[in-house]
PDB file of C-alpha atoms in Angstrom:
ATOM      1  CA  UNK O   1      49.141  36.326 -96.345  1.00  0.00           C
ATOM      2  CA  UNK O   2      46.085  35.079 -97.661  1.00  0.00           C
ATOM      3  CA  UNK O   3      46.665  30.986 -96.258  1.00  0.00           C
ATOM      4  CA  UNK O   4      46.270  33.412 -93.007  1.00  0.00           C
ATOM      5  CA  UNK O   5      43.266  35.459 -93.763  1.00  0.00           C
ATOM      6  CA  UNK O   6      42.010  32.152 -94.380  1.00  0.00           C
ATOM      7  CA  UNK O   7      42.662  30.476 -91.262  1.00  0.00           C
ATOM      8  CA  UNK O   8      41.294  33.207 -89.302  1.00  0.00           C
ATOM      9  CA  UNK O   9      38.699  32.970 -91.156  1.00  0.00           C
ATOM     10  CA  UNK O  10      38.162  29.135 -90.480  1.00  0.00           C
ATOM     11  CA  UNK O  11      37.119  30.439 -86.255  1.00  0.00           C
ATOM     12  CA  UNK O  12      34.602  33.387 -87.187  1.00  0.00           C
ATOM     13  CA  UNK O  13      30.843  33.305 -88.681  1.00  0.00           C
ATOM     14  CA  UNK O  14      31.814  32.482 -92.384  1.00  0.00           C
ATOM     15  CA  UNK O  15      29.709  33.868 -95.164  1.00  0.00           C
ATOM     16  CA  UNK O  16      28.839  30.100 -95.586  1.00  0.00           C
ATOM     17  CA  UNK O  17      29.791  27.228 -93.270  1.00  0.00           C
ATOM     18  CA  UNK O  18      30.982  25.370 -96.263  1.00  0.00           C
ATOM     19  CA  UNK O  19      33.024  27.938 -98.482  1.00  0.00           C
ATOM     20  CA  UNK O  20      36.171  30.061 -96.848  1.00  0.00           C
ATOM     21  CA  UNK O  21      35.565  33.242 -98.521  1.00  0.00           C
ATOM     22  CA  UNK O  22      39.336  33.618 -99.818  1.00  0.00           C
ATOM     23  CA  UNK O  23      38.534  30.385-102.064  1.00  0.00           C
ATOM     24  CA  UNK O  24      36.378  32.257-103.844  1.00  0.00           C
ATOM     25  CA  UNK O  25      39.074  34.656-104.534  1.00  0.00           C
ATOM     26  CA  UNK O  26      41.676  31.949-105.220  1.00  0.00           C
ATOM     27  CA  UNK O  27      42.738  33.128-102.212  1.00  0.00           C
ATOM     28  CA  UNK O  28      43.639  36.759-102.918  1.00  0.00           C
ATOM     29  CA  UNK O  29      43.089  39.612-100.470  1.00  0.00           C
ATOM     30  CA  UNK O  30      43.738  42.114-103.352  1.00  0.00           C
ATOM     31  CA  UNK O  31      42.585  43.215-106.417  1.00  0.00           C
ATOM     32  CA  UNK O  32      44.056  45.552-109.850  1.00  0.00           C
ATOM     33  CA  UNK O  33      42.175  48.249-108.998  1.00  0.00           C
ATOM     34  CA  UNK O  34      41.944  50.298-106.172  1.00  0.00           C
ATOM     35  CA  UNK O  35      38.262  49.912-104.753  1.00  0.00           C
ATOM     36  CA  UNK O  36      37.604  52.430-101.646  1.00  0.00           C
ATOM     37  CA  UNK O  37      35.029  51.617 -99.377  1.00  0.00           C
ATOM     38  CA  UNK O  38      32.521  54.730-101.495  1.00  0.00           C
ATOM     39  CA  UNK O  39      33.860  53.634-104.657  1.00  0.00           C
ATOM     40  CA  UNK O  40      30.239  52.758-107.262  1.00  0.00           C
ATOM     41  CA  UNK O  41      31.248  50.517-110.143  1.00  0.00           C
ATOM     42  CA  UNK O  42      27.728  49.793-112.435  1.00  0.00           C
ATOM     43  CA  UNK O  43      27.633  47.180-115.667  1.00  0.00           C
ATOM     44  CA  UNK O  44      27.945  49.065-118.632  1.00  0.00           C
ATOM     45  CA  UNK O  45      25.879  46.557-120.600  1.00  0.00           C
ATOM     46  CA  UNK O  46      23.907  44.020-118.841  1.00  0.00           C
ATOM     47  CA  UNK O  47      24.813  40.811-120.181  1.00  0.00           C
ATOM     48  CA  UNK O  48      22.498  38.471-119.267  1.00  0.00           C
ATOM     49  CA  UNK O  49      24.287  35.454-120.601  1.00  0.00           C
ATOM     50  CA  UNK O  50      27.526  36.319-118.906  1.00  0.00           C
ATOM     51  CA  UNK O  51      25.568  36.755-115.762  1.00  0.00           C
ATOM     52  CA  UNK O  52      24.667  33.282-116.284  1.00  0.00           C
ATOM     53  CA  UNK O  53      27.965  31.656-116.212  1.00  0.00           C
ATOM     54  CA  UNK O  54      29.181  33.945-113.008  1.00  0.00           C
ATOM     55  CA  UNK O  55      29.079  31.458-109.555  1.00  0.00           C
ATOM     56  CA  UNK O  56      26.962  32.472-107.465  1.00  0.00           C
ATOM     57  CA  UNK O  57      28.988  35.749-105.531  1.00  0.00           C
ATOM     58  CA  UNK O  58      30.255  37.227-108.611  1.00  0.00           C
ATOM     59  CA  UNK O  59      26.415  37.303-110.222  1.00  0.00           C
ATOM     60  CA  UNK O  60      25.063  39.106-107.057  1.00  0.00           C
ATOM     61  CA  UNK O  61      27.213  41.428-107.231  1.00  0.00           C
ATOM     62  CA  UNK O  62      26.759  41.859-111.078  1.00  0.00           C
ATOM     63  CA  UNK O  63      23.415  41.846-110.550  1.00  0.00           C
ATOM     64  CA  UNK O  64      22.721  43.871-108.331  1.00  0.00           C
ATOM     65  CA  UNK O  65      25.460  46.335-109.566  1.00  0.00           C
ATOM     66  CA  UNK O  66      23.072  47.029-112.786  1.00  0.00           C
ATOM     67  CA  UNK O  67      21.621  50.445-110.517  1.00  0.00           C
ATOM     68  CA  UNK O  68      24.524  50.901-109.002  1.00  0.00           C
ATOM     69  CA  UNK O  69      26.620  50.375-105.905  1.00  0.00           C
ATOM     70  CA  UNK O  70      28.863  51.458-103.999  1.00  0.00           C
ATOM     71  CA  UNK O  71      31.375  48.787-102.808  1.00  0.00           C
ATOM     72  CA  UNK O  72      30.648  48.933 -98.843  1.00  0.00           C
ATOM     73  CA  UNK O  73      26.952  48.658 -99.765  1.00  0.00           C
ATOM     74  CA  UNK O  74      27.535  46.010-102.082  1.00  0.00           C
ATOM     75  CA  UNK O  75      29.206  43.857 -99.073  1.00  0.00           C
ATOM     76  CA  UNK O  76      26.904  44.999 -96.577  1.00  0.00           C
ATOM     77  CA  UNK O  77      23.467  43.800 -98.809  1.00  0.00           C
ATOM     78  CA  UNK O  78      25.487  40.544-100.336  1.00  0.00           C
ATOM     79  CA  UNK O  79      27.198  39.576 -96.664  1.00  0.00           C
ATOM     80  CA  UNK O  80      30.262  39.267 -99.143  1.00  0.00           C
ATOM     81  CA  UNK O  81      33.613  40.704 -96.740  1.00  0.00           C
ATOM     82  CA  UNK O  82      34.332  43.545 -98.342  1.00  0.00           C
ATOM     83  CA  UNK O  83      37.837  42.582 -99.058  1.00  0.00           C
ATOM     84  CA  UNK O  84      35.802  39.563-101.176  1.00  0.00           C
ATOM     85  CA  UNK O  85      34.346  42.196-103.186  1.00  0.00           C
ATOM     86  CA  UNK O  86      37.124  44.245-104.267  1.00  0.00           C
ATOM     87  CA  UNK O  87      38.734  40.552-104.885  1.00  0.00           C
ATOM     88  CA  UNK O  88      35.419  39.898-106.961  1.00  0.00           C
ATOM     89  CA  UNK O  89      34.561  43.060-108.794  1.00  0.00           C
ATOM     90  CA  UNK O  90      37.885  43.916-110.096  1.00  0.00           C
ATOM     91  CA  UNK O  91      37.933  40.714-112.362  1.00  0.00           C
ATOM     92  CA  UNK O  92      34.513  41.507-112.938  1.00  0.00           C
ATOM     93  CA  UNK O  93      36.228  45.061-114.294  1.00  0.00           C
ATOM     94  CA  UNK O  94      39.055  43.139-116.188  1.00  0.00           C
ATOM     95  CA  UNK O  95      36.682  41.605-117.909  1.00  0.00           C
ATOM     96  CA  UNK O  96      35.252  44.947-118.680  1.00  0.00           C
ATOM     97  CA  UNK O  97      31.616  43.510-117.119  1.00  0.00           C
ATOM     98  CA  UNK O  98      31.256  46.340-115.153  1.00  0.00           C
ATOM     99  CA  UNK O  99      32.333  49.871-114.443  1.00  0.00           C
ATOM    100  CA  UNK O 100      34.115  51.205-111.911  1.00  0.00           C
ATOM    101  CA  UNK O 101      33.252  55.103-110.971  1.00  0.00           C
ATOM    102  CA  UNK O 102      36.153  57.413-110.237  1.00  0.00           C
ATOM    103  CA  UNK O 103      35.069  59.002-107.030  1.00  0.00           C
ATOM    104  CA  UNK O 104      36.032  62.378-105.952  1.00  0.00           C
ATOM    105  CA  UNK O 105      39.330  61.604-104.818  1.00  0.00           C
ATOM    106  CA  UNK O 106      40.368  60.722-108.344  1.00  0.00           C
ATOM    107  CA  UNK O 107      39.766  64.950-108.506  1.00  0.00           C
ATOM    108  CA  UNK O 108      41.769  65.790-105.863  1.00  0.00           C
ATOM    109  CA  UNK O 109      43.155  68.103-107.183  1.00  0.00           C
ATOM    110  CA  UNK O 110      40.125  69.949-108.821  1.00  0.00           C
ATOM    111  CA  UNK O 111      38.885  72.133-106.441  1.00  0.00           C
ATOM    112  CA  UNK O 112      35.373  72.368-108.354  1.00  0.00           C
ATOM    113  CA  UNK O 113      34.894  69.667-107.225  1.00  0.00           C
ATOM    114  CA  UNK O 114      35.160  69.938-103.949  1.00  0.00           C
ATOM    115  CA  UNK O 115      33.602  73.295-103.681  1.00  0.00           C
ATOM    116  CA  UNK O 116      30.550  71.196-105.932  1.00  0.00           C
ATOM    117  CA  UNK O 117      30.193  68.832-102.340  1.00  0.00           C
ATOM    118  CA  UNK O 118      30.114  72.182-100.210  1.00  0.00           C
ATOM    119  CA  UNK O 119      27.421  73.599-102.390  1.00  0.00           C
ATOM    120  CA  UNK O 120      25.088  69.929-102.252  1.00  0.00           C
ATOM    121  CA  UNK O 121      25.681  69.837 -98.624  1.00  0.00           C
ATOM    122  CA  UNK O 122      24.126  73.864 -98.851  1.00  0.00           C
ATOM    123  CA  UNK O 123      20.979  72.897-100.956  1.00  0.00           C
ATOM    124  CA  UNK O 124      20.543  70.045 -98.998  1.00  0.00           C
ATOM    125  CA  UNK O 125      16.460  70.531 -97.228  1.00  0.00           C
ATOM    126  CA  UNK O 126      17.555  70.511 -93.658  1.00  0.00           C
TER     127      UNK O 126
ATOM    128  CA  UNK X   1      43.944  55.091-110.210  1.00  0.00           C
ATOM    129  CA  UNK X   2      40.588  54.249-109.826  1.00  0.00           C
ATOM    130  CA  UNK X   3      40.222  56.507-112.409  1.00  0.00           C
ATOM    131  CA  UNK X   4      42.249  54.846-114.915  1.00  0.00           C
ATOM    132  CA  UNK X   5      40.191  53.251-117.704  1.00  0.00           C
ATOM    133  CA  UNK X   6      37.211  56.566-118.127  1.00  0.00           C
ATOM    134  CA  UNK X   7      35.342  56.480-120.488  1.00  0.00           C
ATOM    135  CA  UNK X   8      36.286  60.496-122.813  1.00  0.00           C
ATOM    136  CA  UNK X   9      32.745  61.730-119.983  1.00  0.00           C
ATOM    137  CA  UNK X  10      33.706  61.456-117.196  1.00  0.00           C
ATOM    138  CA  UNK X  11      30.418  63.296-116.411  1.00  0.00           C
ATOM    139  CA  UNK X  12      27.791  61.194-117.364  1.00  0.00           C
ATOM    140  CA  UNK X  13      29.393  59.012-114.860  1.00  0.00           C
ATOM    141  CA  UNK X  14      28.193  59.266-111.252  1.00  0.00           C
ATOM    142  CA  UNK X  15      30.968  59.493-108.721  1.00  0.00           C
ATOM    143  CA  UNK X  16      31.595  59.429-105.333  1.00  0.00           C
ATOM    144  CA  UNK X  17      33.104  61.127-102.550  1.00  0.00           C
ATOM    145  CA  UNK X  18      33.604  60.070 -98.821  1.00  0.00           C
ATOM    146  CA  UNK X  19      33.786  62.103 -94.932  1.00  0.00           C
ATOM    147  CA  UNK X  20      34.752  59.774 -91.862  1.00  0.00           C
ATOM    148  CA  UNK X  21      32.993  60.265 -89.007  1.00  0.00           C
ATOM    149  CA  UNK X  22      35.816  59.244 -85.649  1.00  0.00           C
ATOM    150  CA  UNK X  23      35.170  59.278 -82.551  1.00  0.00           C
ATOM    151  CA  UNK X  24      35.344  56.859 -79.490  1.00  0.00           C
ATOM    152  CA  UNK X  25      32.478  54.919 -78.123  1.00  0.00           C
ATOM    153  CA  UNK X  26      28.562  56.366 -77.358  1.00  0.00           C
ATOM    154  CA  UNK X  27      29.480  59.922 -78.873  1.00  0.00           C
ATOM    155  CA  UNK X  28      27.598  60.426 -81.415  1.00  0.00           C
ATOM    156  CA  UNK X  29      29.088  59.133 -84.698  1.00  0.00           C
ATOM    157  CA  UNK X  30      25.685  56.574 -85.420  1.00  0.00           C
ATOM    158  CA  UNK X  31      23.573  59.568 -84.419  1.00  0.00           C
ATOM    159  CA  UNK X  32      25.117  61.843 -86.763  1.00  0.00           C
ATOM    160  CA  UNK X  33      25.633  59.878 -89.496  1.00  0.00           C
ATOM    161  CA  UNK X  34      21.329  58.187 -89.331  1.00  0.00           C
ATOM    162  CA  UNK X  35      20.891  62.972 -88.993  1.00  0.00           C
ATOM    163  CA  UNK X  36      21.982  63.323 -92.186  1.00  0.00           C
ATOM    164  CA  UNK X  37      21.950  59.945 -94.263  1.00  0.00           C
ATOM    165  CA  UNK X  38      18.302  59.088 -96.910  1.00  0.00           C
ATOM    166  CA  UNK X  39      19.140  55.331 -95.937  1.00  0.00           C
ATOM    167  CA  UNK X  40      19.131  54.454 -92.285  1.00  0.00           C
ATOM    168  CA  UNK X  41      22.378  53.986 -91.355  1.00  0.00           C
ATOM    169  CA  UNK X  42      23.975  50.129 -92.765  1.00  0.00           C
ATOM    170  CA  UNK X  43      25.867  48.355 -90.199  1.00  0.00           C
ATOM    171  CA  UNK X  44      27.705  46.205 -91.907  1.00  0.00           C
ATOM    172  CA  UNK X  45      29.527  42.804 -90.258  1.00  0.00           C
ATOM    173  CA  UNK X  46      31.321  42.218 -93.286  1.00  0.00           C
ATOM    174  CA  UNK X  47      34.550  43.348 -92.599  1.00  0.00           C
ATOM    175  CA  UNK X  48      35.067  40.383 -90.472  1.00  0.00           C
ATOM    176  CA  UNK X  49      37.471  38.902 -93.021  1.00  0.00           C
ATOM    177  CA  UNK X  50      39.711  42.483 -94.046  1.00  0.00           C
ATOM    178  CA  UNK X  51      40.318  42.146 -90.296  1.00  0.00           C
ATOM    179  CA  UNK X  52      42.213  38.419 -90.020  1.00  0.00           C
ATOM    180  CA  UNK X  53      44.524  40.560 -92.123  1.00  0.00           C
ATOM    181  CA  UNK X  54      46.111  43.049 -89.577  1.00  0.00           C
ATOM    182  CA  UNK X  55      45.031  41.185 -86.452  1.00  0.00           C
ATOM    183  CA  UNK X  56      48.080  39.235 -85.503  1.00  0.00           C
ATOM    184  CA  UNK X  57      47.922  40.143 -81.590  1.00  0.00           C
ATOM    185  CA  UNK X  58      45.553  38.303 -80.425  1.00  0.00           C
ATOM    186  CA  UNK X  59      44.401  38.581 -76.566  1.00  0.00           C
ATOM    187  CA  UNK X  60      45.785  34.880 -75.666  1.00  0.00           C
ATOM    188  CA  UNK X  61      42.542  34.002 -74.661  1.00  0.00           C
ATOM    189  CA  UNK X  62      38.802  35.157 -73.479  1.00  0.00           C
ATOM    190  CA  UNK X  63      38.526  38.280 -75.645  1.00  0.00           C
ATOM    191  CA  UNK X  64      36.418  37.677 -79.218  1.00  0.00           C
ATOM    192  CA  UNK X  65      38.313  40.164 -81.521  1.00  0.00           C
ATOM    193  CA  UNK X  66      35.995  38.563 -84.666  1.00  0.00           C
ATOM    194  CA  UNK X  67      32.832  38.962 -84.398  1.00  0.00           C
ATOM    195  CA  UNK X  68      31.146  41.984 -84.571  1.00  0.00           C
ATOM    196  CA  UNK X  69      33.229  45.774 -85.698  1.00  0.00           C
ATOM    197  CA  UNK X  70      30.434  48.685 -85.477  1.00  0.00           C
ATOM    198  CA  UNK X  71      31.020  50.198 -89.144  1.00  0.00           C
ATOM    199  CA  UNK X  72      27.918  52.463 -89.754  1.00  0.00           C
ATOM    200  CA  UNK X  73      27.927  54.108 -92.899  1.00  0.00           C
ATOM    201  CA  UNK X  74      25.066  56.539 -94.714  1.00  0.00           C
ATOM    202  CA  UNK X  75      24.593  58.296 -97.970  1.00  0.00           C
ATOM    203  CA  UNK X  76      23.374  61.713 -99.380  1.00  0.00           C
ATOM    204  CA  UNK X  77      22.890  61.861-102.805  1.00  0.00           C
ATOM    205  CA  UNK X  78      23.500  65.708-103.769  1.00  0.00           C
ATOM    206  CA  UNK X  79      23.414  65.540-107.360  1.00  0.00           C
ATOM    207  CA  UNK X  80      22.149  62.869-109.449  1.00  0.00           C
ATOM    208  CA  UNK X  81      25.926  62.064-110.191  1.00  0.00           C
ATOM    209  CA  UNK X  82      27.294  62.582-106.838  1.00  0.00           C
ATOM    210  CA  UNK X  83      26.880  60.585-103.972  1.00  0.00           C
ATOM    211  CA  UNK X  84      28.843  61.511-100.605  1.00  0.00           C
ATOM    212  CA  UNK X  85      29.176  58.823 -98.138  1.00  0.00           C
ATOM    213  CA  UNK X  86      29.493  58.855 -94.424  1.00  0.00           C
ATOM    214  CA  UNK X  87      31.576  55.657 -92.947  1.00  0.00           C
ATOM    215  CA  UNK X  88      31.545  56.234 -88.688  1.00  0.00           C
ATOM    216  CA  UNK X  89      34.247  54.233 -87.489  1.00  0.00           C
ATOM    217  CA  UNK X  90      34.628  51.532 -85.210  1.00  0.00           C
ATOM    218  CA  UNK X  91      35.186  51.952 -82.020  1.00  0.00           C
ATOM    219  CA  UNK X  92      36.814  49.500 -81.243  1.00  0.00           C
ATOM    220  CA  UNK X  93      40.988  50.689 -80.400  1.00  0.00           C
ATOM    221  CA  UNK X  94      42.544  47.451 -82.200  1.00  0.00           C
ATOM    222  CA  UNK X  95      40.845  48.162 -85.551  1.00  0.00           C
ATOM    223  CA  UNK X  96      43.039  51.135 -86.513  1.00  0.00           C
ATOM    224  CA  UNK X  97      43.525  49.871 -89.197  1.00  0.00           C
ATOM    225  CA  UNK X  98      40.782  49.857 -90.811  1.00  0.00           C
ATOM    226  CA  UNK X  99      40.424  53.814 -90.199  1.00  0.00           C
ATOM    227  CA  UNK X 100      43.293  53.992 -92.452  1.00  0.00           C
ATOM    228  CA  UNK X 101      41.115  51.761 -94.648  1.00  0.00           C
ATOM    229  CA  UNK X 102      37.978  53.737 -93.986  1.00  0.00           C
ATOM    230  CA  UNK X 103      40.088  56.596 -94.477  1.00  0.00           C
ATOM    231  CA  UNK X 104      41.430  56.418 -97.368  1.00  0.00           C
ATOM    232  CA  UNK X 105      40.541  59.082 -99.894  1.00  0.00           C
ATOM    233  CA  UNK X 106      38.418  60.550 -97.956  1.00  0.00           C
ATOM    234  CA  UNK X 107      37.551  63.849 -97.915  1.00  0.00           C
ATOM    235  CA  UNK X 108      38.509  64.540 -94.484  1.00  0.00           C
ATOM    236  CA  UNK X 109      36.957  63.335 -91.371  1.00  0.00           C
ATOM    237  CA  UNK X 110      34.545  64.869 -88.729  1.00  0.00           C
ATOM    238  CA  UNK X 111      36.115  64.218 -84.901  1.00  0.00           C
ATOM    239  CA  UNK X 112      33.064  63.568 -82.304  1.00  0.00           C
ATOM    240  CA  UNK X 113      34.153  64.984 -78.757  1.00  0.00           C
ATOM    241  CA  UNK X 114      31.727  64.228 -75.417  1.00  0.00           C
ATOM    242  CA  UNK X 115      32.712  67.196 -73.520  1.00  0.00           C
ATOM    243  CA  UNK X 116      31.824  64.965 -70.663  1.00  0.00           C
ATOM    244  CA  UNK X 117      33.760  62.085 -71.804  1.00  0.00           C
ATOM    245  CA  UNK X 118      37.762  63.696 -73.266  1.00  0.00           C
ATOM    246  CA  UNK X 119      38.886  61.234 -73.104  1.00  0.00           C
ATOM    247  CA  UNK X 120      36.566  58.622 -75.213  1.00  0.00           C
ATOM    248  CA  UNK X 121      38.252  61.485 -77.848  1.00  0.00           C
ATOM    249  CA  UNK X 122      41.817  61.490 -77.421  1.00  0.00           C
ATOM    250  CA  UNK X 123      42.252  57.999 -79.294  1.00  0.00           C
ATOM    251  CA  UNK X 124      41.071  59.404 -83.183  1.00  0.00           C
ATOM    252  CA  UNK X 125      42.450  62.550 -82.332  1.00  0.00           C
ATOM    253  CA  UNK X 126      45.858  61.289 -81.576  1.00  0.00           C
ATOM    254  CA  UNK X 127      45.289  59.191 -85.709  1.00  0.00           C
ATOM    255  CA  UNK X 128      44.503  61.508 -87.389  1.00  0.00           C
ATOM    256  CA  UNK X 129      47.046  64.484 -85.938  1.00  0.00           C
ATOM    257  CA  UNK X 130      49.542  61.834 -86.465  1.00  0.00           C
ATOM    258  CA  UNK X 131      49.080  58.860 -88.065  1.00  0.00           C
ATOM    259  CA  UNK X 132      46.539  60.483 -91.275  1.00  0.00           C
ATOM    260  CA  UNK X 133      47.751  63.224 -94.186  1.00  0.00           C
ATOM    261  CA  UNK X 134      43.192  63.725 -94.182  1.00  0.00           C
ATOM    262  CA  UNK X 135      41.958  67.271 -93.191  1.00  0.00           C
ATOM    263  CA  UNK X 136      39.909  66.941 -90.264  1.00  0.00           C
ATOM    264  CA  UNK X 137      37.387  69.130 -87.664  1.00  0.00           C
ATOM    265  CA  UNK X 138      36.996  68.061 -83.906  1.00  0.00           C
ATOM    266  CA  UNK X 139      32.987  69.017 -83.306  1.00  0.00           C
ATOM    267  CA  UNK X 140      32.202  68.625 -79.807  1.00  0.00           C
ATOM    268  CA  UNK X 141      28.657  67.066 -80.210  1.00  0.00           C
ATOM    269  CA  UNK X 142      26.068  69.278 -77.809  1.00  0.00           C
ATOM    270  CA  UNK X 143      23.342  66.133 -76.619  1.00  0.00           C
ATOM    271  CA  UNK X 144      21.674  68.515 -74.082  1.00  0.00           C
ATOM    272  CA  UNK X 145      21.278  71.814 -77.010  1.00  0.00           C
ATOM    273  CA  UNK X 146      24.295  73.290 -74.750  1.00  0.00           C
ATOM    274  CA  UNK X 147      27.653  74.066 -74.860  1.00  0.00           C
ATOM    275  CA  UNK X 148      28.762  73.008 -70.821  1.00  0.00           C
ATOM    276  CA  UNK X 149      32.187  73.799 -71.655  1.00  0.00           C
ATOM    277  CA  UNK X 150      34.319  77.168 -72.973  1.00  0.00           C
ATOM    278  CA  UNK X 151      35.180  75.676 -76.790  1.00  0.00           C
ATOM    279  CA  UNK X 152      38.865  77.003 -75.574  1.00  0.00           C
ATOM    280  CA  UNK X 153      39.386  74.718 -72.476  1.00  0.00           C
ATOM    281  CA  UNK X 154      37.575  72.603 -74.346  1.00  0.00           C
ATOM    282  CA  UNK X 155      40.859  73.019 -77.269  1.00  0.00           C
ATOM    283  CA  UNK X 156      43.562  73.033 -74.048  1.00  0.00           C
ATOM    284  CA  UNK X 157      41.651  69.732 -73.131  1.00  0.00           C
ATOM    285  CA  UNK X 158      41.997  68.506 -76.188  1.00  0.00           C
ATOM    286  CA  UNK X 159      45.790  70.084 -76.557  1.00  0.00           C
ATOM    287  CA  UNK X 160      44.045  70.558 -80.338  1.00  0.00           C
ATOM    288  CA  UNK X 161      46.657  72.891 -82.824  1.00  0.00           C
ATOM    289  CA  UNK X 162      45.619  76.084 -83.090  1.00  0.00           C
ATOM    290  CA  UNK X 163      45.316  75.542 -86.803  1.00  0.00           C
ATOM    291  CA  UNK X 164      42.808  72.630 -86.122  1.00  0.00           C
ATOM    292  CA  UNK X 165      38.938  74.504 -86.847  1.00  0.00           C
ATOM    293  CA  UNK X 166      36.838  73.160 -83.324  1.00  0.00           C
ATOM    294  CA  UNK X 167      33.090  73.445 -84.034  1.00  0.00           C
ATOM    295  CA  UNK X 168      30.003  72.389 -82.157  1.00  0.00           C
ATOM    296  CA  UNK X 169      27.394  70.075 -83.606  1.00  0.00           C
ATOM    297  CA  UNK X 170      23.705  68.460 -82.111  1.00  0.00           C
ATOM    298  CA  UNK X 171      24.422  65.480 -84.027  1.00  0.00           C
ATOM    299  CA  UNK X 172      20.882  64.522 -83.416  1.00  0.00           C
ATOM    300  CA  UNK X 173      19.538  67.644 -85.692  1.00  0.00           C
ATOM    301  CA  UNK X 174      20.100  67.477 -89.308  1.00  0.00           C
ATOM    302  CA  UNK X 175      20.374  71.326 -89.889  1.00  0.00           C
ATOM    303  CA  UNK X 176      22.869  71.705 -87.527  1.00  0.00           C
ATOM    304  CA  UNK X 177      24.870  67.929 -88.251  1.00  0.00           C
ATOM    305  CA  UNK X 178      24.798  68.982 -92.393  1.00  0.00           C
ATOM    306  CA  UNK X 179      26.445  72.698 -90.925  1.00  0.00           C
ATOM    307  CA  UNK X 180      29.468  70.280 -89.639  1.00  0.00           C
ATOM    308  CA  UNK X 181      29.803  68.902 -92.980  1.00  0.00           C
ATOM    309  CA  UNK X 182      29.836  72.306 -94.172  1.00  0.00           C
ATOM    310  CA  UNK X 183      32.409  72.897 -91.840  1.00  0.00           C
ATOM    311  CA  UNK X 184      35.068  70.367 -93.049  1.00  0.00           C
ATOM    312  CA  UNK X 185      34.667  70.743 -96.781  1.00  0.00           C
ATOM    313  CA  UNK X 186      35.467  74.361 -96.397  1.00  0.00           C
ATOM    314  CA  UNK X 187      38.614  73.642 -94.441  1.00  0.00           C
ATOM    315  CA  UNK X 188      39.290  70.999 -96.893  1.00  0.00           C
ATOM    316  CA  UNK X 189      38.699  73.616 -99.526  1.00  0.00           C
ATOM    317  CA  UNK X 190      41.065  75.802 -97.511  1.00  0.00           C
ATOM    318  CA  UNK X 191      43.937  74.043 -97.572  1.00  0.00           C
ATOM    319  CA  UNK X 192      44.146  73.025-101.183  1.00  0.00           C
ATOM    320  CA  UNK X 193      43.554  76.829-101.477  1.00  0.00           C
ATOM    321  CA  UNK X 194      46.937  76.686 -99.345  1.00  0.00           C
ATOM    322  CA  UNK X 195      48.682  73.375-100.884  1.00  0.00           C
ATOM    323  CA  UNK X 196      47.144  73.031-104.380  1.00  0.00           C
ATOM    324  CA  UNK X 197      50.060  70.003-105.197  1.00  0.00           C
ATOM    325  CA  UNK X 198      48.477  67.640-103.743  1.00  0.00           C
ATOM    326  CA  UNK X 199      49.725  67.510 -99.672  1.00  0.00           C
ATOM    327  CA  UNK X 200      46.763  68.032 -98.947  1.00  0.00           C
ATOM    328  CA  UNK X 201      45.299  64.222 -99.324  1.00  0.00           C
ATOM    329  CA  UNK X 202      48.832  62.274 -99.039  1.00  0.00           C
ATOM    330  CA  UNK X 203      46.690  58.752 -99.403  1.00  0.00           C
ATOM    331  CA  UNK X 204      46.684  59.046-102.606  1.00  0.00           C
TER     332      UNK X 204
END
């Protein structure tokens, strides 16, 4: 599966001419966490020493997450394929370097969240 | 799953929600996202690698399936601790598997329809009727500010089940686009009332 993904990637415009994206993830295409495209991540305690030790893609994710960002935004902003972002973010979370925020979906038994979203839409200045 | 490991006070963390905007080519998805987003809609090609996972029926020669997947998204800060993301689905039928990814965890979907080209949105309606548990509403985009067909006719033409809300919206007008979002969230809430056992979102 991951090999197929790697081959497919070779014919596309990769993020770098020299490295196939899933090389960065050790061939893994899935991380341990369910990361939705809208899932927000942030850095609870920024550690410059840790940042220096990270490989460039993870470092870029770590730095951008200092000001909280979604998986999709990070992917787009850093031009790292979504699947790769998911695996790298998952690794950073496993090290405790970043925090994965819950999404509204985590509260889908809680109508309070839906009501809050509805009220938020109603008070938008449009 | 993504809430596991939350600190004791998750109230301090910003949470995010997502609404999917679907429909065929040229029905106004990007327009709708752009009219309500606080950032310019982001069009990303970052989906490519993921795309390759599911594409095993590539046309033998010719058409490039590995170029841009048009996927726009936008963002609305509803509260300091609550962000709403809007994701426009890629219109190309061969990217259906991306729809599964985009739909996962969403509050619901708005399927935009252009009454002069209803067929453009058949596939999207089919998807949400048959292949997804996501609550969805169908919104007729009023390109010229006018409804050219009676909504009942549109419902018939789309063979839309009576319980699916059918609304109108002018995707260019922020107020109208926001109203459409409200309609969807209200509908999702009403379904949650009917079944608070989580049936509403089977993508869990």
